[in-house]
Coordinates of C-alpha atoms and ligand atoms in Angstrom, one line a residue:
X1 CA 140.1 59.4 74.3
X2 CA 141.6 56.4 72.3
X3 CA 143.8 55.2 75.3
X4 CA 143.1 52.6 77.9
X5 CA 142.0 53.7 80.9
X6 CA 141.0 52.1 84.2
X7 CA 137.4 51.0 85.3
X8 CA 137.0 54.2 88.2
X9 CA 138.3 56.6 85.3
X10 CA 135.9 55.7 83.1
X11 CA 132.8 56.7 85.6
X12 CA 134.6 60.1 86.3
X13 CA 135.8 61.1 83.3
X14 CA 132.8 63.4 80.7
X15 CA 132.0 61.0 77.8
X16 CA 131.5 62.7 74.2
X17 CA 128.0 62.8 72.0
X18 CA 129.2 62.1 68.9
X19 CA 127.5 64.0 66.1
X20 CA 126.0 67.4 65.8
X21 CA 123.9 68.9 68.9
X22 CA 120.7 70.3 67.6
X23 CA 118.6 71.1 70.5
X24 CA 115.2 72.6 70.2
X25 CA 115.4 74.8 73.0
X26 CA 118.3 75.8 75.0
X27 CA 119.4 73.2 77.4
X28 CA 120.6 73.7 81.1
X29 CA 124.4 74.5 81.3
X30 CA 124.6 72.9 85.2
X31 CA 128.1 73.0 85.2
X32 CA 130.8 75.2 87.8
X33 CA 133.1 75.9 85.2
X34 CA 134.2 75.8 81.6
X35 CA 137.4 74.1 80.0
X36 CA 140.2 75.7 78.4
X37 CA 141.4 74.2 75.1
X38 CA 144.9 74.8 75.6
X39 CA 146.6 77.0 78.7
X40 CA 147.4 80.0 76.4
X41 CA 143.4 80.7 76.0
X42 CA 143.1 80.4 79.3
X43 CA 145.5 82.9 80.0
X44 CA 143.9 85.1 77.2
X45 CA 140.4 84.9 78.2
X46 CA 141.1 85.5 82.1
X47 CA 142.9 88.7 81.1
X48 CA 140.2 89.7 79.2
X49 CA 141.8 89.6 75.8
X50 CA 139.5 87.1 74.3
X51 CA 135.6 86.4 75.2
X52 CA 135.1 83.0 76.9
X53 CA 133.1 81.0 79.3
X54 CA 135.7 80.6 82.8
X55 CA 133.6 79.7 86.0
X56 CA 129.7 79.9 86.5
X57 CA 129.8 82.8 89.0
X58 CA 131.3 85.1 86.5
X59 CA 129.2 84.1 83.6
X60 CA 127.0 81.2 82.3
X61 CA 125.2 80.3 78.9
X62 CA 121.6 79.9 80.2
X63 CA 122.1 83.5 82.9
X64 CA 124.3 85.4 79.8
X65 CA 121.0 84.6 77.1
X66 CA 118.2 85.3 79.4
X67 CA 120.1 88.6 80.0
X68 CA 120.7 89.7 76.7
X69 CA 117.2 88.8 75.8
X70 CA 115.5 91.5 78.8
X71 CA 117.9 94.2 77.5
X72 CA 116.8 93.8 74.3
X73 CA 113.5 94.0 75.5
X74 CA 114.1 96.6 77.5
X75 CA 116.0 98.8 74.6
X76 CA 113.0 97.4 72.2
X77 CA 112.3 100.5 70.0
X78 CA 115.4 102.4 70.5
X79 CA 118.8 103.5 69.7
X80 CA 121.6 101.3 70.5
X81 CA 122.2 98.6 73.1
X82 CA 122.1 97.9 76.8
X83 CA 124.1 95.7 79.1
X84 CA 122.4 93.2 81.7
X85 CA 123.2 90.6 84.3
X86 CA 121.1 88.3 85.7
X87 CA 121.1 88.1 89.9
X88 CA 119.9 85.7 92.8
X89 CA 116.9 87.9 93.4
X90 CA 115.7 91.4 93.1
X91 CA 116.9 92.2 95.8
X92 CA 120.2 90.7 95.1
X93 CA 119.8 93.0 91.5
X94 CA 119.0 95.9 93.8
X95 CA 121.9 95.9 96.1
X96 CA 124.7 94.6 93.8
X97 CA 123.9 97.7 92.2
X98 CA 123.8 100.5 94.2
X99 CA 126.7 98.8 95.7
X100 CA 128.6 99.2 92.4
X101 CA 127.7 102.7 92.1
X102 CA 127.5 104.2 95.2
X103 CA 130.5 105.0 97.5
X104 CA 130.7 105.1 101.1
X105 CA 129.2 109.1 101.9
X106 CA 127.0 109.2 99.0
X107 CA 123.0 109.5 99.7
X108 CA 120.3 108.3 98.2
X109 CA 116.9 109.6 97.7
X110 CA 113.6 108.0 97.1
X111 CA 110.4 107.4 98.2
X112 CA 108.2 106.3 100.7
X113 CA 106.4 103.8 99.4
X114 CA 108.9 101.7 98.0
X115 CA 108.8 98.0 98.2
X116 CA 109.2 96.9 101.8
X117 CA 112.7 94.9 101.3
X118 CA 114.3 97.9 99.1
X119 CA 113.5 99.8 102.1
X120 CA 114.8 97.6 104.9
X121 CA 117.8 97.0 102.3
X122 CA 118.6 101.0 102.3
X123 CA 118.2 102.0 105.8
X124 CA 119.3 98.6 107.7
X125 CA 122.5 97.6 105.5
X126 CA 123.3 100.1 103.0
X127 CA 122.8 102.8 106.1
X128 CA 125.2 101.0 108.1
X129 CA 127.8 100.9 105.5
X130 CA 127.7 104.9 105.1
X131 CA 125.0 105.3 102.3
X132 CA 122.4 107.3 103.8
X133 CA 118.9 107.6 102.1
X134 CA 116.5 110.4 102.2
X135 CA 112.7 110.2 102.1
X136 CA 110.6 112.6 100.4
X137 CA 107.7 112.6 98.1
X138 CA 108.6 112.2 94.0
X139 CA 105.8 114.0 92.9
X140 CA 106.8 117.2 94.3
X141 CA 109.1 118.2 91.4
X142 CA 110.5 121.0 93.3
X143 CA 111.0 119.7 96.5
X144 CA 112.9 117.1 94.4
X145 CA 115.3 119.9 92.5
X146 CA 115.2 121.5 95.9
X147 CA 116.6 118.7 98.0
X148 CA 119.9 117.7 94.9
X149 CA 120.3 121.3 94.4
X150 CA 121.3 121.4 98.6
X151 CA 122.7 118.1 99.0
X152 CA 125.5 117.2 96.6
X153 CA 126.2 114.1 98.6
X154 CA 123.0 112.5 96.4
X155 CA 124.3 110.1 94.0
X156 CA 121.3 108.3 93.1
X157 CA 117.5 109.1 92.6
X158 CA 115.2 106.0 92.9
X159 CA 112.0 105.2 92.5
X160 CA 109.5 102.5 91.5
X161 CA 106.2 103.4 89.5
X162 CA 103.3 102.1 89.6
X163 CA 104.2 101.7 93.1
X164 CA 102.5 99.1 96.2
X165 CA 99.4 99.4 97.4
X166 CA 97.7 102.2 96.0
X167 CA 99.4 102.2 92.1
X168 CA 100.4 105.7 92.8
X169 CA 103.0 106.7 89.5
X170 CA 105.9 109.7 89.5
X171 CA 107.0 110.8 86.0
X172 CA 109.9 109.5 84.9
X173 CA 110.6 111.2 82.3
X174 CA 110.7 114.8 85.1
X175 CA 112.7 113.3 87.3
X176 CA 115.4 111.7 85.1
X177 CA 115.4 114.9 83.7
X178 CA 116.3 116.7 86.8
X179 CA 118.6 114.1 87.9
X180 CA 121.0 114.5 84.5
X181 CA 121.0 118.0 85.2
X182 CA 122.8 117.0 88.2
X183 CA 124.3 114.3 87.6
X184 CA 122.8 112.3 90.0
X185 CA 122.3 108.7 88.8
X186 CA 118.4 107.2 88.2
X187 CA 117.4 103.7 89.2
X188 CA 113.5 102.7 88.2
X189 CA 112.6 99.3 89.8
X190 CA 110.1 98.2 86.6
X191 CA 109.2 94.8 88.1
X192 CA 105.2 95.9 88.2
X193 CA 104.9 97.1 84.5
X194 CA 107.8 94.8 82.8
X195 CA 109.2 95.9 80.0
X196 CA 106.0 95.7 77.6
X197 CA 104.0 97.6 79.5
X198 CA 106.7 100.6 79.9
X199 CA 110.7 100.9 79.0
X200 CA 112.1 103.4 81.3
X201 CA 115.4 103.9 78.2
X202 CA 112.7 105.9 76.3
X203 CA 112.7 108.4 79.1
X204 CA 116.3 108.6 79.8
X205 CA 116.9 106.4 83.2
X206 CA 120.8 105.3 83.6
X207 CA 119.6 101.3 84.8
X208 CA 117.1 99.6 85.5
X209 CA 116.4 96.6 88.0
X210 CA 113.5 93.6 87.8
X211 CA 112.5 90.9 90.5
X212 CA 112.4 88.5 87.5
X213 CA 110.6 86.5 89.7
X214 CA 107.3 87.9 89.5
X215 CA 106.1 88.8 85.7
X216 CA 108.5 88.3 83.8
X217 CA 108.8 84.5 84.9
X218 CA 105.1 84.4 85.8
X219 CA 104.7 81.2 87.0
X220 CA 105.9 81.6 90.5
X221 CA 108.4 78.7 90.4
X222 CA 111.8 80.6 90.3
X223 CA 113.5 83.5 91.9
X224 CA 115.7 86.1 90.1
X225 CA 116.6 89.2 88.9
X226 CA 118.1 91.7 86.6
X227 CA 120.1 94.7 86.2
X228 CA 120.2 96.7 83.0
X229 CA 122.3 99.7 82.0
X230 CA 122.9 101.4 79.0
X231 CA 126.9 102.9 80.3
X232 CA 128.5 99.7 79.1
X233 CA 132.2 100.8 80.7
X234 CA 129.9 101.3 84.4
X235 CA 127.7 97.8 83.8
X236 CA 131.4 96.2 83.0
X237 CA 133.7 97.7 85.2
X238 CA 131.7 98.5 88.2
X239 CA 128.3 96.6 88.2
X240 CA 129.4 92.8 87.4
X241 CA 133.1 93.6 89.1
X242 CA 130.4 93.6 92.2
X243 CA 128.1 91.0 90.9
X244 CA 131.0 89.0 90.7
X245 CA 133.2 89.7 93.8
X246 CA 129.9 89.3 95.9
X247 CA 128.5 86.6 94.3
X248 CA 125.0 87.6 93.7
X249 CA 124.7 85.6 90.3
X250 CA 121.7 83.9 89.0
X251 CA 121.9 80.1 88.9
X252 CA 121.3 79.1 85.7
X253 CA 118.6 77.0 86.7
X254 CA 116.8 80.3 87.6
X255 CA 117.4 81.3 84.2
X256 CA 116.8 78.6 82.3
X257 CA 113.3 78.8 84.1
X258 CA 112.7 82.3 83.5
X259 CA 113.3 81.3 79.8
X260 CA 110.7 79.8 79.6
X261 CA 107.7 82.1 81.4
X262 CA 109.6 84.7 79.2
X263 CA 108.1 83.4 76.0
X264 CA 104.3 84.3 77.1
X265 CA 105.1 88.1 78.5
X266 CA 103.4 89.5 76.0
X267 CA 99.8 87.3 75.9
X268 CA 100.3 87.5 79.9
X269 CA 100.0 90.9 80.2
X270 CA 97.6 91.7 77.5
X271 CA 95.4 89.1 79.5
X272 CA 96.3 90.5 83.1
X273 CA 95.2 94.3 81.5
X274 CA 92.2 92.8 80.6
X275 CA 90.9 91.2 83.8
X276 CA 92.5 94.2 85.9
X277 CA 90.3 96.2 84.3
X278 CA 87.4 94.2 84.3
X279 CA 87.6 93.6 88.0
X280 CA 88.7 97.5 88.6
X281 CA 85.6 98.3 87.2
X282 CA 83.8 95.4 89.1
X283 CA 84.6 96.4 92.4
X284 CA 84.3 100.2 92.0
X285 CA 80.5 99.5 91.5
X286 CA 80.6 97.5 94.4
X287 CA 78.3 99.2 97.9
X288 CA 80.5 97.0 100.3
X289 CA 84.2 98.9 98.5
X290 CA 84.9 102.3 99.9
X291 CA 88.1 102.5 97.1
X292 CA 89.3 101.5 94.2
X293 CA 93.2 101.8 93.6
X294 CA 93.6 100.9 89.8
X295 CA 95.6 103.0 87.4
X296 CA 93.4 101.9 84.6
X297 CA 90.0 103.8 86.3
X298 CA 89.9 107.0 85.1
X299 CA 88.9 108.1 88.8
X300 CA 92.6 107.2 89.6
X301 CA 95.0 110.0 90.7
X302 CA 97.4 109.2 88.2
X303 CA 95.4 107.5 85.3
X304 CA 96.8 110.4 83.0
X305 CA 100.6 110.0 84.2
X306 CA 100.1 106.4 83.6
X307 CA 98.4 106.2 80.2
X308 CA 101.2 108.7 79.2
X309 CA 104.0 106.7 80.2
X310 CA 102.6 103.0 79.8
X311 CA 101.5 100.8 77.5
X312 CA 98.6 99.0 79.8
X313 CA 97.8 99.5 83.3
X314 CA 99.2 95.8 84.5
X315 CA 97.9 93.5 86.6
X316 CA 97.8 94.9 90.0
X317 CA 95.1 96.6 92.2
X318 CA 94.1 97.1 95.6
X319 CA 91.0 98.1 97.0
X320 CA 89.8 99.1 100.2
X321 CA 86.2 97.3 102.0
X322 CA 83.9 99.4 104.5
X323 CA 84.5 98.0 107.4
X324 CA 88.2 97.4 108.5
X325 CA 90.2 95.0 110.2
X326 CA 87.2 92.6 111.0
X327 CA 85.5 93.0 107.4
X328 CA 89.2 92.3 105.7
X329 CA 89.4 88.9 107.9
X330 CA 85.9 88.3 107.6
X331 CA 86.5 88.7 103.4
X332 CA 89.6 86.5 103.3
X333 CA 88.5 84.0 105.2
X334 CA 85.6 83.6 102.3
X335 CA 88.1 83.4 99.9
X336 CA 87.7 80.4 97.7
X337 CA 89.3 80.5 94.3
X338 CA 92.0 83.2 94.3
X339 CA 95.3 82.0 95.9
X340 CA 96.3 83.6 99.7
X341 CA 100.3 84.3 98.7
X342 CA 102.8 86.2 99.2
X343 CA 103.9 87.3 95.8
X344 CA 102.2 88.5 93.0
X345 CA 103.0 88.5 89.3
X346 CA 101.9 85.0 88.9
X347 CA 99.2 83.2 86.2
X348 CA 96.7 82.6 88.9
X349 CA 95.1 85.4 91.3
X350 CA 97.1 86.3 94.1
X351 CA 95.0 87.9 96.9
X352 CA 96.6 89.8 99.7
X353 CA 95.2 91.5 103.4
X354 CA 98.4 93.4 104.3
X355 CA 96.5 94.8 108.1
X356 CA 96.2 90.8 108.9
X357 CA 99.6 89.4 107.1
X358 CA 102.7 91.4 105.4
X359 CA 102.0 94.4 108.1
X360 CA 100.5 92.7 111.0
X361 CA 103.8 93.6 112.7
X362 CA 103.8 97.1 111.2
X363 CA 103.0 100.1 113.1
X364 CA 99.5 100.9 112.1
X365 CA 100.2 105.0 112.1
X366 CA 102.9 103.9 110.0
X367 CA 101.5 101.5 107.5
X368 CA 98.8 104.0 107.2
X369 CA 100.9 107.0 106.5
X370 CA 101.9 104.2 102.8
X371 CA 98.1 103.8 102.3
X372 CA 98.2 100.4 104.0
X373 CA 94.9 100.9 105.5
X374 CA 92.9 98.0 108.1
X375 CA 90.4 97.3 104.9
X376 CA 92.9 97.1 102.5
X377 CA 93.0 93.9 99.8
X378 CA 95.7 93.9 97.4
X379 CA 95.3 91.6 94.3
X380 CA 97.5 90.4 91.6
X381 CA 95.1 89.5 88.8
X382 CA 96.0 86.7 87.2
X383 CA 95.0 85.0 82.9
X384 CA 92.6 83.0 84.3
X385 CA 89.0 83.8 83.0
X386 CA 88.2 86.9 85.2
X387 CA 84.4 86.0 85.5
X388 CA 85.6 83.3 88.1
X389 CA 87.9 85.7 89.9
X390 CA 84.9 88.4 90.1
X391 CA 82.4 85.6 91.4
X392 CA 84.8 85.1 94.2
X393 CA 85.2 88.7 95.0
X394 CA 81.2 89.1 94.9
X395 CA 81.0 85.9 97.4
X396 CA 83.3 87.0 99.6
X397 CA 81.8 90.0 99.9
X398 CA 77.9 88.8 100.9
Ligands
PLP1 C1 109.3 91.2 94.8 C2 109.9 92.5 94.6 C3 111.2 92.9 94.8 C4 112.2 91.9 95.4 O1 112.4 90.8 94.5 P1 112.8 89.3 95.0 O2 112.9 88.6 93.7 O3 111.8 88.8 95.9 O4 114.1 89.5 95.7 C5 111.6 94.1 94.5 N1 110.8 95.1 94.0 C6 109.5 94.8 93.7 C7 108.6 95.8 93.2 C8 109.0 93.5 94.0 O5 107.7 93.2 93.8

């Protein structure tokens, strides 16, 4: 800008770097919206005819990257590509899209033992809106082809494997299978495994949703998720029409964030394999632990399902101590080195008593009918060196 302007302009208006932007990494886009260059690309790219940057909700640098990078990840191996969007939260990832999918009269079914916001999310607003789910258990194969072969309503089939507290795993691959045959949508929440440790696309599943915020950041210091589809025209059209219109977007702070904790995935899982198992196999010697629910034990229900469908057994276990209520306070209360929070996913150990926290409010019948048991301690094994999280187990325990 060669012309004179006033004092007050010059602190408003954007001041040019002159010279050639090289940055090392990518930098934080904190900005609303983009500029046009002249009004005739403007037109053009809000119609759709040309690809550009408009206004932050719609689409942003640092939330568009991150994206494209867990779809690739996600498609990593296989034919073709995969569309993503990065959202607020999981949860925000969960209901943008069964929102964008699902009409009003269309059911849903899943199971029981589902994260405890998907849950609420399904029966307390998607419920009220006319999408009713249906319970049942995703093992049964049969009962599943049983209940879309009677109820044509279904539009959706989701599920979540390994799933909280006790790691229990459905077969993908079956039930995407029965659920093409019908066309009946599937939805896999993969937040537990990530995309290293198992890609749902290899078995078939239409999209796929991630609380970013838990392994694939890994640092517990943003909150996010992420859709991925493989139909392009539905992810277009119907998913980020939704994202969009309801605002659920990422902020690219999230992203940029997430970024970053993206870069370890791999050496964080290897690392969280490796201390899961060696505390798995810790505590299942252990006279004051009456179970051990870890998918890597080969005393696990579903250590075959798993090993055939993963690449690792992740980071998370639970186990159950004689004793109950009073021995689970007793334990925690010891605690010294492993973190008391409500999350999991993160570097450091994350230790858990649902009976005294998550669930205290809980019906016990009913928390106990999802393996949420008075004993129960639920750990998310973090890359720290696991002979200091195992000497903190073994303490607590005396
Ligand atoms: C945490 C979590 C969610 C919800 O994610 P937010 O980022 O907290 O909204 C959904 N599914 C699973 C399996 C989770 O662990």
């Amino acid at each position: 800008m060669k012309e004179k302007i006033n004092f007050g302009s010059i602190c408003v208006k954007k001041e040019k770097f002159n010279g050639e932007i090289r940055s090392h990494q990518m930098p934080l886009y904190a900005t609303s919206s983009f500029e046009f260059d002249t009004i005739n690309q403007g037109i053009d790219i809000f119609t759709g005819k040309e690809k550009g940057l408009v206004y932050g909700r719609y689409a942003n640098p640092n939330t568009t990257a991150i994206a494209k990078k867990i779809a690739r990840m996600e498609m990593f191996g296989l034919k073709g590509e995969a569309t993503a969007y990065l959202t607020s939260s999981g949860m925000s990832a969960i209901s943008t899209l069964m929102m964008g999918i699902l009409n009003q009269g269309d059911k849903i079914l899943t199971q029981g033992n589902l994260y405890g916001g998907t849950t609420e999310l399904f029966l307390k607003t998607l419920g009220r809106l006319g999408i009713e789910t249906i319970f049942t258990d995703l093992k049964d194969l049969n009962k599943v082809e049983e209940i879309l072969s009677k109820d044509k309503k279904i539009k959706a089939l989701y599920f979540e494997t390994p799933a909280n507290p006790t790691m229990a795993c459905v077969d993908i691959g079956a039930l995407a299978k029965i659920a093409k045959k019908r066309k009946v949508k599937t939805v896999i929440d993969n937040t537990f495994p990530t995309p290293y440790l198992q890609q749902p696309f290899k078995f078939n599943v239409d999209f796929i949703i991630h609380s970013t915020t838990k392994y694939l950041n890994g640092h517990g210091n943003s909150i996010a998720g992420v859709i991925i589809g493989r139909d392009k025209e539905i992810m277009e059209k119907k998913v980020w029409t939704t994202l969009k219109l309801a605002g659920t977007n990422a902020s690219p702070l999230e992203a940029w964030l997430l970024g970053t904790g993206i870069k370890t995935l791999e050496v964080r899982m290897d690392r969280h394999c490796k201390n899961a198992q060696a505390v798995a196999e810790f505590l299942q010697g252990h006279k004051k632990v009456k179970k051990v629910n870890y998918n890597g034990l080969p005393s696990h229900p579903d250590h075959h399902l798993a090993k055939k469908q993963m690449n690792g057994f992740g980071g998370m276990l639970s186990f159950e101590l004689k004793g109950g209520l009073k021995a689970g306070i007793k334990f925690m209360n010891k605690i010294k080195f492993c973190s008391l929070a409500p999350t999991l996913g993160d570097v450091d150990t994350l230790i858990l008593h649902p009976a005294s926290s998550s669930h205290i409010n809980v019906d016990k019948k009913l928390r106990e009918r999802n393996g949420i048991t008075d004993g129960l301690i639920r750990l998310s094994i973090g890359i720290e060196n696991h002979d200091d999280i195992i000497s903190d187990l073994n303490q607590a325990m005396k």
